[in-house]
Short mmCIF file of C-alpha atoms in Angstrom, two decimals:
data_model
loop_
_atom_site.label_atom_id
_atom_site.label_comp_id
_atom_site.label_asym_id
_atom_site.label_seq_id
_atom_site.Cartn_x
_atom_site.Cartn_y
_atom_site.Cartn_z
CA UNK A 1 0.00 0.00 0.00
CA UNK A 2 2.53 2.30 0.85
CA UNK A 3 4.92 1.42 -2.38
CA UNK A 4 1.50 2.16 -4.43
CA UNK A 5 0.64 5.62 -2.94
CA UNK A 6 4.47 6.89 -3.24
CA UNK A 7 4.55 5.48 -7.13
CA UNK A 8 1.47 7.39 -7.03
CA UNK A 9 2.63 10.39 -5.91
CA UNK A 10 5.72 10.34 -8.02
CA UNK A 11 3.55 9.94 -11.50
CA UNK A 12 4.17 12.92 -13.63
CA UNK A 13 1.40 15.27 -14.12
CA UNK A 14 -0.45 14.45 -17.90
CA UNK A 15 -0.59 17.45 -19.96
CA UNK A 16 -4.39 17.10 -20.71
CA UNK A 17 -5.14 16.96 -17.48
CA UNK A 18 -3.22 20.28 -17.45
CA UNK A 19 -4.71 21.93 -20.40
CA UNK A 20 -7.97 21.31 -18.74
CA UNK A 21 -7.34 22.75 -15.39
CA UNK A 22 -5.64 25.69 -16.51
CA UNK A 23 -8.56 26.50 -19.16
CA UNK A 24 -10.70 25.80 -16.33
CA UNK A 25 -9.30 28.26 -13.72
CA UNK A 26 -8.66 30.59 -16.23
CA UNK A 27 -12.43 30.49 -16.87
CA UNK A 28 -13.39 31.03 -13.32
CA UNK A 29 -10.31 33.17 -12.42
CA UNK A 30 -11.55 35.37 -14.99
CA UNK A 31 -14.85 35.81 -14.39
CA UNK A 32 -14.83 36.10 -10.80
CA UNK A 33 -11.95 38.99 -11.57
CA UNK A 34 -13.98 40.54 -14.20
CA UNK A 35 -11.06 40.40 -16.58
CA UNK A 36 -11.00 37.77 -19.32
CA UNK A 37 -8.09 36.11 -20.63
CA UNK A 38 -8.33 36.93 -24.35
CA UNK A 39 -6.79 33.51 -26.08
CA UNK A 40 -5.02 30.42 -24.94
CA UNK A 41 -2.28 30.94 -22.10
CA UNK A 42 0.43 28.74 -22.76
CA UNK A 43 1.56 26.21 -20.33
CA UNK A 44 3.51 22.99 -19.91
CA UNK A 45 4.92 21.02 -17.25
CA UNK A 46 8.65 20.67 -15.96
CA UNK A 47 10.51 18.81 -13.89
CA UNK A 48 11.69 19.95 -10.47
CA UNK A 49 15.23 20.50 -12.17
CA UNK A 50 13.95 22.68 -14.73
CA UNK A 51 11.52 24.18 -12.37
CA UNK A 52 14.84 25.48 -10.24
CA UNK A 53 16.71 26.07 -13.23
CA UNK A 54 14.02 28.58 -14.66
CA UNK A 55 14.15 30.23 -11.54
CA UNK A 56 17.73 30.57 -11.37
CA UNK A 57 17.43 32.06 -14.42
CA UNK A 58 14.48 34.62 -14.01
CA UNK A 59 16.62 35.61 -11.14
CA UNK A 60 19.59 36.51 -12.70
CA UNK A 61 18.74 38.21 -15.47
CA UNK A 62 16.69 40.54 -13.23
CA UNK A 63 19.90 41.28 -10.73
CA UNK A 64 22.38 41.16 -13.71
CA UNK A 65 20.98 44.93 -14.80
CA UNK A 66 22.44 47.98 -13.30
CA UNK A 67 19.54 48.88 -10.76
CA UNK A 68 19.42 45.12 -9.06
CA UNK A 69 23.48 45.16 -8.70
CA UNK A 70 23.46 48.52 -6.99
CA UNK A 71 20.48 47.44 -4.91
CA UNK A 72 22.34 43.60 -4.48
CA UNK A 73 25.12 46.16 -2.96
CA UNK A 74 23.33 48.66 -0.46
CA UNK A 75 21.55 46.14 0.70
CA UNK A 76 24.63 44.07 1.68
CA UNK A 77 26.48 46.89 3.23
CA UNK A 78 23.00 47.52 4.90
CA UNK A 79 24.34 44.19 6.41
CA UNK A 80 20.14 42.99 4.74
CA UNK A 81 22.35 40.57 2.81
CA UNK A 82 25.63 38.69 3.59
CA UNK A 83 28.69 40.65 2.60
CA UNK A 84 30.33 39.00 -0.60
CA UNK A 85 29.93 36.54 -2.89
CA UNK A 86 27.56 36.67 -5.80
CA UNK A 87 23.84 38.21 -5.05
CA UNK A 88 22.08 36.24 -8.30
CA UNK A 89 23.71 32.92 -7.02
CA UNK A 90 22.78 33.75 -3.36
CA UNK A 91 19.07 34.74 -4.44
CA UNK A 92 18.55 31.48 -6.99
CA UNK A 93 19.47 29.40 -3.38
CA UNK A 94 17.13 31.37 -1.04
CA UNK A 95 14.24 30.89 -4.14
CA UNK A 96 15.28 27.24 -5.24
CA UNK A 97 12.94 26.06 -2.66
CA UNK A 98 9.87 27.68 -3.99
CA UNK A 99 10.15 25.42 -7.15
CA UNK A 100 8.53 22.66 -5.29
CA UNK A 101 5.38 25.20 -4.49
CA UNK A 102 3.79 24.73 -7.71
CA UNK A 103 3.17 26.79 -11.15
CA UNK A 104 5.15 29.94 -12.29
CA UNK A 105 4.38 32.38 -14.79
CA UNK A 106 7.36 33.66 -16.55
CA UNK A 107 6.76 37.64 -18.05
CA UNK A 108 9.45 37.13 -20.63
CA UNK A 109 7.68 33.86 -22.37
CA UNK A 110 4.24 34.70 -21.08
CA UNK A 111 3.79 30.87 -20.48
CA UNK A 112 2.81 28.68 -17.41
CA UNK A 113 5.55 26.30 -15.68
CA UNK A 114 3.72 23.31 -14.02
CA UNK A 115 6.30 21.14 -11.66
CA UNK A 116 4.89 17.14 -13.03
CA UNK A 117 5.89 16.58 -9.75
CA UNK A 118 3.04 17.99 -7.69
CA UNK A 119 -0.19 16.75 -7.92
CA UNK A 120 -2.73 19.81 -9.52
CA UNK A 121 -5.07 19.27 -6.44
CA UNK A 122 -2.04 20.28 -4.34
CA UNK A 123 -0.69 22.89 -6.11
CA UNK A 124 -4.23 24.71 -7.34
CA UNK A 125 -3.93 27.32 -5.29
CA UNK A 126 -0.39 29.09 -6.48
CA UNK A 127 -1.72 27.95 -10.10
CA UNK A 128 -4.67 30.24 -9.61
CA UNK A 129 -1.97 33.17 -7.92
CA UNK A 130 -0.11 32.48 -11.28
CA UNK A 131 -2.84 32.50 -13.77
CA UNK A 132 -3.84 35.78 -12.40
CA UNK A 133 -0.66 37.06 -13.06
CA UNK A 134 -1.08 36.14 -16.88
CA UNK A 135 -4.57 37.37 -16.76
CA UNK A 136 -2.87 41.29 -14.90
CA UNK A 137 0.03 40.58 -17.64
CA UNK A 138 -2.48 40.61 -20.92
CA UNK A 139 -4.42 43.71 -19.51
CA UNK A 140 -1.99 45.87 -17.77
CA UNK A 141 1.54 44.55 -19.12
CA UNK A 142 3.68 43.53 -16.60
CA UNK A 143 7.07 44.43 -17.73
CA UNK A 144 6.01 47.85 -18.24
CA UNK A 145 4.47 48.24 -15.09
CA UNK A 146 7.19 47.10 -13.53
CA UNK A 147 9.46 48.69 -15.84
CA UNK A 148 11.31 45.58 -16.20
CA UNK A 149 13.55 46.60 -19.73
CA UNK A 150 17.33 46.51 -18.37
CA UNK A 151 17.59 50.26 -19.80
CA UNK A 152 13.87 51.21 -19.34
CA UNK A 153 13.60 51.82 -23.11
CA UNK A 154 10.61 50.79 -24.74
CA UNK A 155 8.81 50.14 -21.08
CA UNK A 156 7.31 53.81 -20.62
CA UNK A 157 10.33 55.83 -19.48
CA UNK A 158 13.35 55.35 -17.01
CA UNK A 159 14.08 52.68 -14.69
CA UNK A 160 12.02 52.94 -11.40
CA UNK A 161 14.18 53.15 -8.25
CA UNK A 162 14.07 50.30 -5.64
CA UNK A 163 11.20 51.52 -3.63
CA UNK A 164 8.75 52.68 -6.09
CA UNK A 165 9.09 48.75 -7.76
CA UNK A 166 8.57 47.47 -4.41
CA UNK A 167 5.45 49.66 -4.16
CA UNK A 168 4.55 47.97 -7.30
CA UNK A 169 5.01 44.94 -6.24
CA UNK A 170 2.94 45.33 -4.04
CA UNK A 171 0.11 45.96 -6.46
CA UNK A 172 0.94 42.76 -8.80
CA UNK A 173 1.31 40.34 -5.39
CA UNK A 174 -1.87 41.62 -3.90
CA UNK A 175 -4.21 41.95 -6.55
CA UNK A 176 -3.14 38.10 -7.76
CA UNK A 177 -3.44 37.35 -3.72
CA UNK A 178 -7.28 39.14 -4.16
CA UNK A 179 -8.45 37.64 -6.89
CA UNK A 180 -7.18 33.69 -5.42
CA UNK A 181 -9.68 34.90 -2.28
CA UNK A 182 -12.46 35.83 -4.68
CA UNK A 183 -12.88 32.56 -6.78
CA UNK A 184 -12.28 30.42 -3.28
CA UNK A 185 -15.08 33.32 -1.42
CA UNK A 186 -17.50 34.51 -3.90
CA UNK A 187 -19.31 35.95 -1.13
CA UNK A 188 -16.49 37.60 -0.52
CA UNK A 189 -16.58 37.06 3.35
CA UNK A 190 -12.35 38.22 3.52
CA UNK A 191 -13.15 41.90 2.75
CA UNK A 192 -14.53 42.67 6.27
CA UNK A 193 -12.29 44.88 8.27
CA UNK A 194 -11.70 42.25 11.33
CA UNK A 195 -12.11 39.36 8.41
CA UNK A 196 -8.97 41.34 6.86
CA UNK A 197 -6.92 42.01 10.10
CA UNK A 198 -7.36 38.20 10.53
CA UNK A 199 -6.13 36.70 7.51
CA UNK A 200 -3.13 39.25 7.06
CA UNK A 201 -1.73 38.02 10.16
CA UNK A 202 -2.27 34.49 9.49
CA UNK A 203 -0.91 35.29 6.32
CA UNK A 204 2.28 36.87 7.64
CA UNK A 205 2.47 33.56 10.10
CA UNK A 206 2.93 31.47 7.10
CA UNK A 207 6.05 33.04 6.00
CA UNK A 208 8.86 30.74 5.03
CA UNK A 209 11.05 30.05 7.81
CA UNK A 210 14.64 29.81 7.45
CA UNK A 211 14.66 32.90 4.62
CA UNK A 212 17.22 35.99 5.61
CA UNK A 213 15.18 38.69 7.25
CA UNK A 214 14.95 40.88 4.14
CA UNK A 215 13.60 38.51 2.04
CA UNK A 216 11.09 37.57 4.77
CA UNK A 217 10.40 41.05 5.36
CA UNK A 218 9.74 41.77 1.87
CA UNK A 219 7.75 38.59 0.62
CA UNK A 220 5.33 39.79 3.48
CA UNK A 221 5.27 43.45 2.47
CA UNK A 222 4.51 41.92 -1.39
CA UNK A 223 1.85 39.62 -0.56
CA UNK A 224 0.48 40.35 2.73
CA UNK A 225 0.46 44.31 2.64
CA UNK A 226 -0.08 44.75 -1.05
CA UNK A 227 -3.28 41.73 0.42
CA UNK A 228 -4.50 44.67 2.39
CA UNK A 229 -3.95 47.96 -0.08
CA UNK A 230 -5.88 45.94 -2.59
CA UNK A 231 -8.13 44.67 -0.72
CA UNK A 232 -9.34 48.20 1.27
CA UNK A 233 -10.26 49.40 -2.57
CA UNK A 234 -12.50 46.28 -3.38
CA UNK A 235 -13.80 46.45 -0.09
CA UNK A 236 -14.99 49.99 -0.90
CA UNK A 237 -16.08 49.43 -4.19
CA UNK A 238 -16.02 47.31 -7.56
CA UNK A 239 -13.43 45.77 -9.11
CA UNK A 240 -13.18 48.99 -11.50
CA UNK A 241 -11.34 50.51 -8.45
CA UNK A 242 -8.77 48.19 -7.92
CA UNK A 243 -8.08 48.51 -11.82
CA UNK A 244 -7.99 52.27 -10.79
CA UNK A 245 -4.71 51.11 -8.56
CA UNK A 246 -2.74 49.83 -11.68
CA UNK A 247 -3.30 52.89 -13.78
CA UNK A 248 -2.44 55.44 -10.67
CA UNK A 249 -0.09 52.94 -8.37
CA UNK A 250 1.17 53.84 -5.09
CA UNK A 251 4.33 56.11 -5.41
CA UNK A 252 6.30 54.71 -2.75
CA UNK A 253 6.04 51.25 0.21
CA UNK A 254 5.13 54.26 2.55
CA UNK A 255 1.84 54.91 0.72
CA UNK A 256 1.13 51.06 0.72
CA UNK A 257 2.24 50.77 4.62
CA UNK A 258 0.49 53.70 4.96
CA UNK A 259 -2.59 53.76 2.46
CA UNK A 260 -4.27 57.27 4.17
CA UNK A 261 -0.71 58.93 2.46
CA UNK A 262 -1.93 57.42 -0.98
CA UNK A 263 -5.14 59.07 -0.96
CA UNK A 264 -3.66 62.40 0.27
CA UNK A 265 -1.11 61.77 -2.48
CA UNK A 266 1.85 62.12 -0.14
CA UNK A 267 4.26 61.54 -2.36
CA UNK A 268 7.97 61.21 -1.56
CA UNK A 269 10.38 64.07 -1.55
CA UNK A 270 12.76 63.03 -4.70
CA UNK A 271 16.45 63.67 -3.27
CA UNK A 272 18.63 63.27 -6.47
CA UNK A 273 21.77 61.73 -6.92
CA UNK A 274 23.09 65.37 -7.38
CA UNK A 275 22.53 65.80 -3.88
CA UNK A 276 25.06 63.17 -2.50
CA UNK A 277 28.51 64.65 -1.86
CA UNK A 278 32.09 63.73 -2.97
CA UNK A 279 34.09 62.23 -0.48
CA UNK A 280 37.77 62.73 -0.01
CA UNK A 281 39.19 59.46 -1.22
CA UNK A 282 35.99 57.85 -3.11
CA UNK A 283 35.00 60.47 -4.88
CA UNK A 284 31.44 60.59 -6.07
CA UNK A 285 28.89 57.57 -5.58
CA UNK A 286 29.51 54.75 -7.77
CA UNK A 287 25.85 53.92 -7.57
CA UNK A 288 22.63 55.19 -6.03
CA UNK A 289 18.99 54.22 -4.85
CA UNK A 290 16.21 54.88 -2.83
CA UNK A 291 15.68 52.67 -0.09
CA UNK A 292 11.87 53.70 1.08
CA UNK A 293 10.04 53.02 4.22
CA UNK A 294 10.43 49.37 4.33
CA UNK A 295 14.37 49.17 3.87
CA UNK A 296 14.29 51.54 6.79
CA UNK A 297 12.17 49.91 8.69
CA UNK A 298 13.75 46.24 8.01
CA UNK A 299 17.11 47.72 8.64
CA UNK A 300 16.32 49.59 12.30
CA UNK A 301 14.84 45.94 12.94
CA UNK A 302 17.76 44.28 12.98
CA UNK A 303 19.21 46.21 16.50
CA UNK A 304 15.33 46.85 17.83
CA UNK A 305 12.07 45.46 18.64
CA UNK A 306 10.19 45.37 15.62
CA UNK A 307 7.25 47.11 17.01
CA UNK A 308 9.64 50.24 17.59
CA UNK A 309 11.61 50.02 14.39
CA UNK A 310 8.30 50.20 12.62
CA UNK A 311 7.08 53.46 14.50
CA UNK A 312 10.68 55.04 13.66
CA UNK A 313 10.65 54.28 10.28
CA UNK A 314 6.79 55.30 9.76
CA UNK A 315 8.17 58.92 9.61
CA UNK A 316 10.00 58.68 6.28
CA UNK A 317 9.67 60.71 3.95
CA UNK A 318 12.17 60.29 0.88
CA UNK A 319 15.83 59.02 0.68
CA UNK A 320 18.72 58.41 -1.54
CA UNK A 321 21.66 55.76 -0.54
CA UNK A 322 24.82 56.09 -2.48
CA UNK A 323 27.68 53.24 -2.64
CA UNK A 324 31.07 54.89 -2.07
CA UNK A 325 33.66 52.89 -3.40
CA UNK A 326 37.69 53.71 -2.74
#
């Protein structure tokens, strides 16, 4: 019995059965999101090598470009990542893990990854968090949102700095998060203020132990706080107001800490890379970035309660970090 259930277990996923559940969710994922997927979304399954491997990947070409090396460095001498060595390698170990979760929707292909490994029952619940993503991908585009072209050109503009696409984040996390509630609570019983409270902090419980504090940190900020920004919009209105979010996103992680600063548009004060001196012996900056509310807040954390580090940081109100290097 027990060799039977582990052979079981171990049988690859068929891709009809995949083809039909992802058609199906897409269906339902749709509908209860009031945005259609126009088409066929592409999808296949992999193996739990590839699955890390595509990762690995995704990961590197995102910290090989100019703004995720200089924010790879601040945050290391921030002492938010471990001095040295190679931040795409360290990354691709910290995320290797989350291969074995279930699907993955890659921007760049625009194409489902399904581990065979995992049975669909067990891993419908990030398929659905993924699908949305292709769904927010067709109607809102992704990369420029996110402003994802290594130069910015062609994606709307220049690069954004590190806090405004963590803000953004935020939006892409927590609407996919939203819309995963929605088809499981069409009554939509989660949007309640306690009902909220609740689930954020059961939500925040379920973070992946073992993770360096600034990934924790920010996978909760992502998912659980861009949860809540999202959610406060549906809560007071139709889905036509969290589409509202996309076209006029938060400016900064302070307005989605803080979403009473994102209605009074309290935007940040820009401090330009102008402003940062020249030091005898490095010269000028080598690199620069804005570190926002929640690197301020995860870094005070490290030498005090969190409670405290929170209530210090809560009165940012713009930065710029530069990398000095002799």
């Amino acid at each position: 019995m027990a060799a039977l259930t582990v052979a079981l277990a171990a049988t690859p996923v068929p891709d009809g059965a995949l083809r039909a559940e992802v058609d199906h969710l897409i269906l339902a994922r749709g509908a209860a999101r009031h945005l259609p997927y126009r088409g066929t979304l592409a999808a296949r399954t992999v193996t739990r090598e590839a699955a890390e491997r595509e990762i690995a990947i995704a990961i590197g070409v995102g910290v090989a470009g100019a703004g995720g090396q200089v924010e790879g460095e601040i945050l290391k001498r921030l002492g938010l990542l471990p001095a040295g060595g190679d931040t795409g390698a360290l990354l691709a170990k910290v995320h290797a893990p989350f291969a074995s979760l279930g699907a993955r929707y890659d921007v760049d292909s625009t194409r489902l990854s399904v581990p065979d490994f995992i049975p669909l029952d067990d891993q419908r619940g990030v398929l659905i968090h993924e699908i949305a993503h292709a769904i927010a991908d067709q109607h809102f585009g992704l990369r420029d949102f996110l402003k994802l072209a290594p130069d910015a050109a062609g994606s709307g503009g220049r690069r954004l700095d590190g806090d405004s696409q963590r803000a953004r984040l935020a939006i892409v996390e927590g609407d996919a998060t939203l819309s995963v509630l929605e088809l499981g609570d069409p009554h939509e019983g989660f949007l309640g203020t306690h009902a909220r409270a609740t689930l954020a902090a059961r939500l925040r419980d379920a973070t992946t132990p073992g993770l360096p504090r600034w990934f924790g940190e920010l996978g909760s900020f992502t998912h659980v706080d861009g949860f809540l920004f999202m959610a406060r919009a549906r809560a007071a209105g139709p889905w036509s107001a969290v589409d509202a979010l996309w076209a006029d996103p938060p400016a900064s992680t302070e307005q989605v800490l803080h979403p009473e600063k994102y209605d009074a548009c309290e935007v940040p004060v820009a401090v330009g890379e102008a402003t940062l001196p020249s030091l005898t012996g490095f010269g000028r900056p080598t690199g620069s970035d804005v570190l926002g509310e929640l690197t301020a807040r995860t870094w005070l954390a490290s030498a005090l309660p969190p409670e405290i580090a929170a209530r210090a940081a809560a009165g940012w109100g713009g930065d710029r970090a530069g990398i000095y290097t002799p």
